[in-house]
mmCIF file of C-alpha atoms and ligand atoms in Angstrom:
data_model
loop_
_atom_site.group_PDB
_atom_site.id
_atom_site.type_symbol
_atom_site.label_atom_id
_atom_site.label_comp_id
_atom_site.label_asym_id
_atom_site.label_seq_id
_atom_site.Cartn_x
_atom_site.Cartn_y
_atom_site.Cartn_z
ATOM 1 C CA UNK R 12 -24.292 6.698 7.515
ATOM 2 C CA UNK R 13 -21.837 6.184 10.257
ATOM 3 C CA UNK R 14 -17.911 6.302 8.626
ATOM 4 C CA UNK R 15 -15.131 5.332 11.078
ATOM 5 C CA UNK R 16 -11.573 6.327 9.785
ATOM 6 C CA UNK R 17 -8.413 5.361 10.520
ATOM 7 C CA UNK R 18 -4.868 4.981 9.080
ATOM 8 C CA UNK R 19 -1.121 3.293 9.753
ATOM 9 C CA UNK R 20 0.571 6.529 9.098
ATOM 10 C CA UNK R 21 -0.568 8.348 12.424
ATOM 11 C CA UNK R 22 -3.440 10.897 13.139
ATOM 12 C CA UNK R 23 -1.571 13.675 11.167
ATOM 13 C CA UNK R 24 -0.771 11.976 7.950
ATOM 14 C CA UNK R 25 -1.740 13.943 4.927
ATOM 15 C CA UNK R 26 -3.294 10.824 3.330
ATOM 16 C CA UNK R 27 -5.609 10.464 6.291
ATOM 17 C CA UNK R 28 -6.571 14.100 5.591
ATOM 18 C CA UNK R 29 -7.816 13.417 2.437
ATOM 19 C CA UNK R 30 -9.591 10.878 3.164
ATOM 20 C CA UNK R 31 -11.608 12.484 5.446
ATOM 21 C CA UNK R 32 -12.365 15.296 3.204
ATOM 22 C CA UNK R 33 -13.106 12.554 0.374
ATOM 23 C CA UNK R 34 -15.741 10.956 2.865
ATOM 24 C CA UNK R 35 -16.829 13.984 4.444
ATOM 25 C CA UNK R 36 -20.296 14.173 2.495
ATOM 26 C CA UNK R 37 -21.051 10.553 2.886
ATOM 27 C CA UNK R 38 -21.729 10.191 6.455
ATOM 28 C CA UNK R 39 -20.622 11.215 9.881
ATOM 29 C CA UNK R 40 -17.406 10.686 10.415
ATOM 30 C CA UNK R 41 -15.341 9.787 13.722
ATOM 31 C CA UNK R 42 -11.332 9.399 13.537
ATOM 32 C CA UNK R 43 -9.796 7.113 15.705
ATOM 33 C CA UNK R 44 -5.879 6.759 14.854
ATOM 34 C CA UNK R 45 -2.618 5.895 15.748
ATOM 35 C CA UNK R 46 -0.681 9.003 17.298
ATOM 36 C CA UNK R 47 2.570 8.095 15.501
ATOM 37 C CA UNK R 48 3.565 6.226 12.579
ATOM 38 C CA UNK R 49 2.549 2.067 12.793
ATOM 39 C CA UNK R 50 3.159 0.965 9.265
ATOM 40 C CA UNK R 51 3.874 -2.289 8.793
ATOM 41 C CA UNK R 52 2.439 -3.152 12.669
ATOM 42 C CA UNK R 53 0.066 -5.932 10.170
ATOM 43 C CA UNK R 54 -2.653 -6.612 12.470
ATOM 44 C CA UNK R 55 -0.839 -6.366 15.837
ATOM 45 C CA UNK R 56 -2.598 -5.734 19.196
ATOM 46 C CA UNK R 57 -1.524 -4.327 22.129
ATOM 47 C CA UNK R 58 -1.903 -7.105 25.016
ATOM 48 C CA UNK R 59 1.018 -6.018 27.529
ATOM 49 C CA UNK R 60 0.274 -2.038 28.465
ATOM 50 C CA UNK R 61 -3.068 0.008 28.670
ATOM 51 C CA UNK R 62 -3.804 2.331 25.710
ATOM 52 C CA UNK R 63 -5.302 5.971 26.264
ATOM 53 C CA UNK R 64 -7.773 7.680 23.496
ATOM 54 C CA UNK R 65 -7.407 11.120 23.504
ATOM 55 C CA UNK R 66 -9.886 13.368 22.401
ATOM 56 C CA UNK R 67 -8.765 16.237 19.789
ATOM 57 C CA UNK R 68 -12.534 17.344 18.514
ATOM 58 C CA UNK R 69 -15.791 15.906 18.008
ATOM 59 C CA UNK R 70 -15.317 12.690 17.255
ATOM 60 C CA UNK R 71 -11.377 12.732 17.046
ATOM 61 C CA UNK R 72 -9.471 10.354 18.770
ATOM 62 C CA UNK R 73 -5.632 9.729 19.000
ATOM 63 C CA UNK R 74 -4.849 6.282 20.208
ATOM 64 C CA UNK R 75 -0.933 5.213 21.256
ATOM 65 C CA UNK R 76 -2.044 1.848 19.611
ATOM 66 C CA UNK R 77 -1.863 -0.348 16.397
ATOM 67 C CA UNK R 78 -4.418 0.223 14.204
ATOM 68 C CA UNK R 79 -5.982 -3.030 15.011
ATOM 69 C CA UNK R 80 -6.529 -1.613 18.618
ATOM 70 C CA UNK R 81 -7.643 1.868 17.175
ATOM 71 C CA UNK R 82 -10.416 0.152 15.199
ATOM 72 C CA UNK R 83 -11.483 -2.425 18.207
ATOM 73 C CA UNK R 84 -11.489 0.972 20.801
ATOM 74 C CA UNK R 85 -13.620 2.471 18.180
ATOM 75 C CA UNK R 86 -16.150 -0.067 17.750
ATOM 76 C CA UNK R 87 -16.514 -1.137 21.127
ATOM 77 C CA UNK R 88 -15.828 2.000 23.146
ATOM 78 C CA UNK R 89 -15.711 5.371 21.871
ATOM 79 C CA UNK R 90 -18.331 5.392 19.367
ATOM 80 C CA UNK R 91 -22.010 5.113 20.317
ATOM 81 C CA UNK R 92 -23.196 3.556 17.935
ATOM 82 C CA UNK R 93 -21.293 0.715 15.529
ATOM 83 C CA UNK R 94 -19.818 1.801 12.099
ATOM 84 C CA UNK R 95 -21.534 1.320 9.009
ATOM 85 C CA UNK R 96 -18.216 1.441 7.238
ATOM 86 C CA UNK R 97 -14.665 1.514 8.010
ATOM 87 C CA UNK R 98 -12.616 3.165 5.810
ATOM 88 C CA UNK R 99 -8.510 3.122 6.630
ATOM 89 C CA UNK R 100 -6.055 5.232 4.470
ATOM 90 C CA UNK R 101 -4.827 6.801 2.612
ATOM 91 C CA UNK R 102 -2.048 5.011 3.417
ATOM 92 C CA UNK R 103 1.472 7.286 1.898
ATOM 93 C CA UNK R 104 2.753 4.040 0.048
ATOM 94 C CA UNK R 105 0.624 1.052 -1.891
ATOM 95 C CA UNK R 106 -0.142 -1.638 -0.463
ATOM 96 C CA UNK R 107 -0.405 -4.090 -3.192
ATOM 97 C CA UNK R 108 0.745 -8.248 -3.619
ATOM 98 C CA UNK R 109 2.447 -9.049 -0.405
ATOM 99 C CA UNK R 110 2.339 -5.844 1.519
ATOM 100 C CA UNK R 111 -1.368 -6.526 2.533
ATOM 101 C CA UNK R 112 0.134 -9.215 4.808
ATOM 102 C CA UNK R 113 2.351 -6.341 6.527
ATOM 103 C CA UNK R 114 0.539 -3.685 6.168
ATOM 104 C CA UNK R 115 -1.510 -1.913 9.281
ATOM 105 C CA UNK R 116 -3.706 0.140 7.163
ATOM 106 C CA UNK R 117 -5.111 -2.852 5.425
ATOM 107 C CA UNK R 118 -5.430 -4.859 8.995
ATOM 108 C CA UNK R 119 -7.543 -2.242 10.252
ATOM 109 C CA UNK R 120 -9.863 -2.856 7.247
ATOM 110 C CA UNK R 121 -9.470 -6.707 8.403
ATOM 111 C CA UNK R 122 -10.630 -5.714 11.875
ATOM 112 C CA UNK R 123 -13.258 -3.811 10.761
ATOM 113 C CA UNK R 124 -14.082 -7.324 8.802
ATOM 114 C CA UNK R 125 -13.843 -9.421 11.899
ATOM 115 C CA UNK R 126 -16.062 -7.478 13.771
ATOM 116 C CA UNK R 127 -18.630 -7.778 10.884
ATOM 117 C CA UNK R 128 -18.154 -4.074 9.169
ATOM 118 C CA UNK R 129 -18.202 -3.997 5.685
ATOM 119 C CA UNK R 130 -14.409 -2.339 5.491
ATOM 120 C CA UNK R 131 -12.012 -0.791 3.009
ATOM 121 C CA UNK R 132 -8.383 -0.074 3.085
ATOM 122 C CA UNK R 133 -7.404 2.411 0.685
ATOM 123 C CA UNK R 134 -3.778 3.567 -0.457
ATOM 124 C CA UNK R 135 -1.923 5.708 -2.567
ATOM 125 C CA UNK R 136 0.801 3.876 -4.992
ATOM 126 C CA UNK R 137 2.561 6.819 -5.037
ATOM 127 C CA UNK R 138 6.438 6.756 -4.434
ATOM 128 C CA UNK R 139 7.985 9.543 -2.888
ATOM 129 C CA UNK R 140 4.876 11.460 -1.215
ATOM 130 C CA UNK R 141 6.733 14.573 -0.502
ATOM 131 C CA UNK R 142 7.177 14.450 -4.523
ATOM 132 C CA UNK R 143 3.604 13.284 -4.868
ATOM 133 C CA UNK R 144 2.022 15.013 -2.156
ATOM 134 C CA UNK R 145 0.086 17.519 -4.942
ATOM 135 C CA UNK R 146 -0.827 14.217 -6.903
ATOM 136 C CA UNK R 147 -2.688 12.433 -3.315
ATOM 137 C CA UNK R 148 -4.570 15.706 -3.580
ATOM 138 C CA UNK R 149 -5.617 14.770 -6.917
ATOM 139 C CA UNK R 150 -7.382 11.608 -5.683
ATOM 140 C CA UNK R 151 -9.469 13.406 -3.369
ATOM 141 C CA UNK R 152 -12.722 13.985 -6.022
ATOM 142 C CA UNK R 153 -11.937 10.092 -8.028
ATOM 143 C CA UNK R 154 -11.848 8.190 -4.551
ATOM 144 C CA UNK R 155 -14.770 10.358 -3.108
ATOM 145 C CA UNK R 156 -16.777 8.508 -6.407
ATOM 146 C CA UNK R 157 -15.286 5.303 -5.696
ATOM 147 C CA UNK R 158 -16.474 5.159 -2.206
ATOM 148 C CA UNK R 159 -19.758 7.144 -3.042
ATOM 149 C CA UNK R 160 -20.298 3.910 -5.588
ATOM 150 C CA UNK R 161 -19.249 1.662 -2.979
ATOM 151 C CA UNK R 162 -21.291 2.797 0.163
ATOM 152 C CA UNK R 163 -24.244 2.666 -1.856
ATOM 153 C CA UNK R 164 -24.103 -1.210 -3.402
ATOM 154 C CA UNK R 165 -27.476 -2.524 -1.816
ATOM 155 C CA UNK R 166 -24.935 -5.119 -0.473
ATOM 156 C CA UNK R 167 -21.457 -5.262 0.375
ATOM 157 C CA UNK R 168 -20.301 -8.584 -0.218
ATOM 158 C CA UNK R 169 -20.448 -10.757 2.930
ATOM 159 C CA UNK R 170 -16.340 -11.432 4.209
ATOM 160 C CA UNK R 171 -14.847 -9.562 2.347
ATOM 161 C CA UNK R 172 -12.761 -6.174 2.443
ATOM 162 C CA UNK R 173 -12.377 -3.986 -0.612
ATOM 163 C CA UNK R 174 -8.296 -3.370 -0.665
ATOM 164 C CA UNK R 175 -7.942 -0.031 -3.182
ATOM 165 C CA UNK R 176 -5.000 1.458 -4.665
ATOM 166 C CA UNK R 177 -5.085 5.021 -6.252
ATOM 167 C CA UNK R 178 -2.384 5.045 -8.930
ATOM 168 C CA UNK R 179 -0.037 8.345 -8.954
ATOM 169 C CA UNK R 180 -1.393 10.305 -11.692
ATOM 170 C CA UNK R 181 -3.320 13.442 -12.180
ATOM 171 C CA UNK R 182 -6.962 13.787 -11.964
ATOM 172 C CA UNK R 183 -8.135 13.766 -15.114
ATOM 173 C CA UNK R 184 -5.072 10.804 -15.772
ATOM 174 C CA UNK R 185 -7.074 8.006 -14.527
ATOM 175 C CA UNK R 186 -8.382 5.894 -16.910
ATOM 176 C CA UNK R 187 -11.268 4.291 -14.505
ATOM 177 C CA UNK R 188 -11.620 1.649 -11.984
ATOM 178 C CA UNK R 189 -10.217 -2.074 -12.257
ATOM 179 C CA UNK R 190 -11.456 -5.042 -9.896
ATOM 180 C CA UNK R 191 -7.887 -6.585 -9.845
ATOM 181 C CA UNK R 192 -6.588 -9.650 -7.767
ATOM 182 C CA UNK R 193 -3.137 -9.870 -5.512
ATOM 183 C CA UNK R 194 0.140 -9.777 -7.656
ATOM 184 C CA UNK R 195 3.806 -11.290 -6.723
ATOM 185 C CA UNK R 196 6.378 -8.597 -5.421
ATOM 186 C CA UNK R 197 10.001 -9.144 -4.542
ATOM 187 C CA UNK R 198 12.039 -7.000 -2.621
ATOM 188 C CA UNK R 199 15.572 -7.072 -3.350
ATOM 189 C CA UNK R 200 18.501 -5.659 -1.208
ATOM 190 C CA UNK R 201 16.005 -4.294 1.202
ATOM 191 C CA UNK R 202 18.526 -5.529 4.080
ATOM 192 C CA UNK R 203 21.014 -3.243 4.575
ATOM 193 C CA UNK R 204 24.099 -4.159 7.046
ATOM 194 C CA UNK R 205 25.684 -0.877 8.485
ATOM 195 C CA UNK R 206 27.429 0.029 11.654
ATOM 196 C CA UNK R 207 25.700 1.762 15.007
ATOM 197 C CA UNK R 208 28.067 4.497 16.142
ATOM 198 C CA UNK R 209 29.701 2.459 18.209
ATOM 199 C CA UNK R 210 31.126 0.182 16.068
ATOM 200 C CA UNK R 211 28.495 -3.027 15.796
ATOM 201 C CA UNK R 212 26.867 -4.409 13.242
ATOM 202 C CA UNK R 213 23.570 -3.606 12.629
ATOM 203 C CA UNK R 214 20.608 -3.864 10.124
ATOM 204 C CA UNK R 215 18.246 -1.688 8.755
ATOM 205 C CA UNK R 216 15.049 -3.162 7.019
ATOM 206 C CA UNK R 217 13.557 -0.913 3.858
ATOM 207 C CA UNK R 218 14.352 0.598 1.207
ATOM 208 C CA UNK R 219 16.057 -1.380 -1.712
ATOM 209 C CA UNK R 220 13.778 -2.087 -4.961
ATOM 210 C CA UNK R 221 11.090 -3.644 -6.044
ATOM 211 C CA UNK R 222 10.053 -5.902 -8.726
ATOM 212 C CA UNK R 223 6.149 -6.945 -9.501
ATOM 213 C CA UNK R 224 4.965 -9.999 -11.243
ATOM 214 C CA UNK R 225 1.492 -11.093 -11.810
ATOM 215 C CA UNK R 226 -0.899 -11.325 -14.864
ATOM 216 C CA UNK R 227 -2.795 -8.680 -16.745
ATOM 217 C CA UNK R 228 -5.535 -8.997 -13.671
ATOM 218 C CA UNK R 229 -3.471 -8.525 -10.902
ATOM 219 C CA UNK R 230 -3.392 -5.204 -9.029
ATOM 220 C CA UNK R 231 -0.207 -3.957 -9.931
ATOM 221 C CA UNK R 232 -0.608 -4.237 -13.663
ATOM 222 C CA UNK R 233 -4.092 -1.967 -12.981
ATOM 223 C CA UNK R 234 -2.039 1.161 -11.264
ATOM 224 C CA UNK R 235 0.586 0.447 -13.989
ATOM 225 C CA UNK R 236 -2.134 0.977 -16.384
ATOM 226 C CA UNK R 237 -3.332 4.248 -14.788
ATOM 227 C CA UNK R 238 -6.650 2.597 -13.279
ATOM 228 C CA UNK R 239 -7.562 2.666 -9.439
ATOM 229 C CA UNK R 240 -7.500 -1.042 -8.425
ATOM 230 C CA UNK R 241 -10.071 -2.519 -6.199
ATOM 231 C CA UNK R 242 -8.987 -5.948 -5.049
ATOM 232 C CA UNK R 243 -11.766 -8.158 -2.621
ATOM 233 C CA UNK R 244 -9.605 -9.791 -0.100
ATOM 234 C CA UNK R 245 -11.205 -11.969 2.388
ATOM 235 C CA UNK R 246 -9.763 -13.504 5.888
ATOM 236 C CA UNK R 247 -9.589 -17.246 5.110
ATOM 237 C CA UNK R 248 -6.113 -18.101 4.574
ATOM 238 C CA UNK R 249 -6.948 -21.925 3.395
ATOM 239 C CA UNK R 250 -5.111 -23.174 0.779
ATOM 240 C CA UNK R 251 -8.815 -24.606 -0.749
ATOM 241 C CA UNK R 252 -7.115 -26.493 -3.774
ATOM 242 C CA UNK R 253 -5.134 -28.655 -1.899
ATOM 243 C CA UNK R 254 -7.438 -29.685 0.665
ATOM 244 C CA UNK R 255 -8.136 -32.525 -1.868
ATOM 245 C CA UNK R 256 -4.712 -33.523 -2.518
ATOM 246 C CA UNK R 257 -3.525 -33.515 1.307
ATOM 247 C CA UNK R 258 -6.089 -36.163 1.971
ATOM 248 C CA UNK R 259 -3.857 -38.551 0.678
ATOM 249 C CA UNK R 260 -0.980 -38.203 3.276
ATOM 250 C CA UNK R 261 -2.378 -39.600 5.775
ATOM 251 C CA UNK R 262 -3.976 -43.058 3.708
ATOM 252 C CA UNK R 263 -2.044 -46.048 4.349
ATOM 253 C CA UNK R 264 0.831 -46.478 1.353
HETATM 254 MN MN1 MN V 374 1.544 3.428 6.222
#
């Protein structure tokens, strides 16, 4: 089994670490990631320089690209043979709700998807990793069983990424696995006007707080919960319900 890995958080991100050593005895794996930090890139590509891979070990490549680009090089230049999975993580933050539409570590999973790999982004709801970073060790042996369960469904369901969240507990805290859907966040104050040293205004995105809404499904309520949540995503963005209903703009009144 062929395992491609990759992250948002940049080649040496602790998270990534782990997943690799979660994964290790499920395949062969080959790393190709971002050399610095591209969260929140979402699924952009880079159309307006070259990008480089640079090799640091068997089957380790840096990329100065978005994670979109480090999955695309992957599959369709530095590995010789396609992927049987792609795995991206463990990204140092969850991505649950509304993040998957920023969030680079869950685009490369949608890559992965678009180029027909079954694909999973996987992240760690932790807050403060340097706080946490002991817990995200933690996750190494329950995620290693997730994706052990996972690789080995006879089939992975067609269009569809697996988005995972590993809640911030100990170990032997977890209380199991949850298939969860998408919850509501909102961000409040997470604009914050301030001066450059020069005098000017300026704004800095981040930080602030965050509420969640969403029902006793949704993927939030799971980590809340103390369960890993597993959430299918898939790439159609069509609002299917109202399809029906739209028909009727365009009839004669
Ligand atoms: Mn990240």
């Amino acid at each position: 089994m062929r395992l491609l890995c990759t992250n948002d958080d940049g080649i040496l991100a602790y998270g990534l670490a782990c997943l690799i050593e979660a994964a290790e005895p499920l395949g062969e794996i080959t790393v190709v990631a971002p050399d610095r930090e591209q969260s929140a890139t979402s699924h952009s590509l880079t159309l307006h320089h070259p990008i480089r891979p640079i090799e640091r070990g068997e089957r380790r490549f840096q990329v100065d690209g978005t994670p979109t680009d480090c999955v695309m090089l992957a599959v369709e230049a530095l590995m010789s043979e396609r992927p049987d999975f792609v795995l991206s993580g463990v990204n140092h933050g969850q991505n649950m709700g509304e993040d998957v539409l920023y969030s680079g570590t869950v685009a490369a999973a949608m890559e992965g998807l678009s180029l027909g790999i079954p694909s999973i982004a996987i992240s760690f709801a932790g807050g403060d990793l340097r706080a946490d970073v002991s817990m995200l060790r933690d996750q190494i042996v329950p995620l290693r069983q997730l994706l052990k369960r996972i690789l080995s469904l006879p089939s992975f369901p067609k269009d569809t990424l697996l988005n995972v969240n590993l809640p911030p507990l100990r170990g032997e805290e977890i209380r199991g696995v949850r298939l969860t859907r998408l919850g509501r966040r909102v961000y409040s104050d997470s604009l914050k006007p301030m001066q450059d040293p020069w005098g000017r205004q300026i704004y800095w995105i981040g930080g602030g707080s965050i509420e969640w809404s969403g029902e006793e499904s949704s993927d939030f309520r799971a980590i809340e919960d103390g369960f890993i949540s597993v959430t299918p995503l898939h790439l159609d963005l069509t609002h299917h319900e109202i399809l029906a209903s739209a028909e009727s703009w365009w009839q004669p009144q």
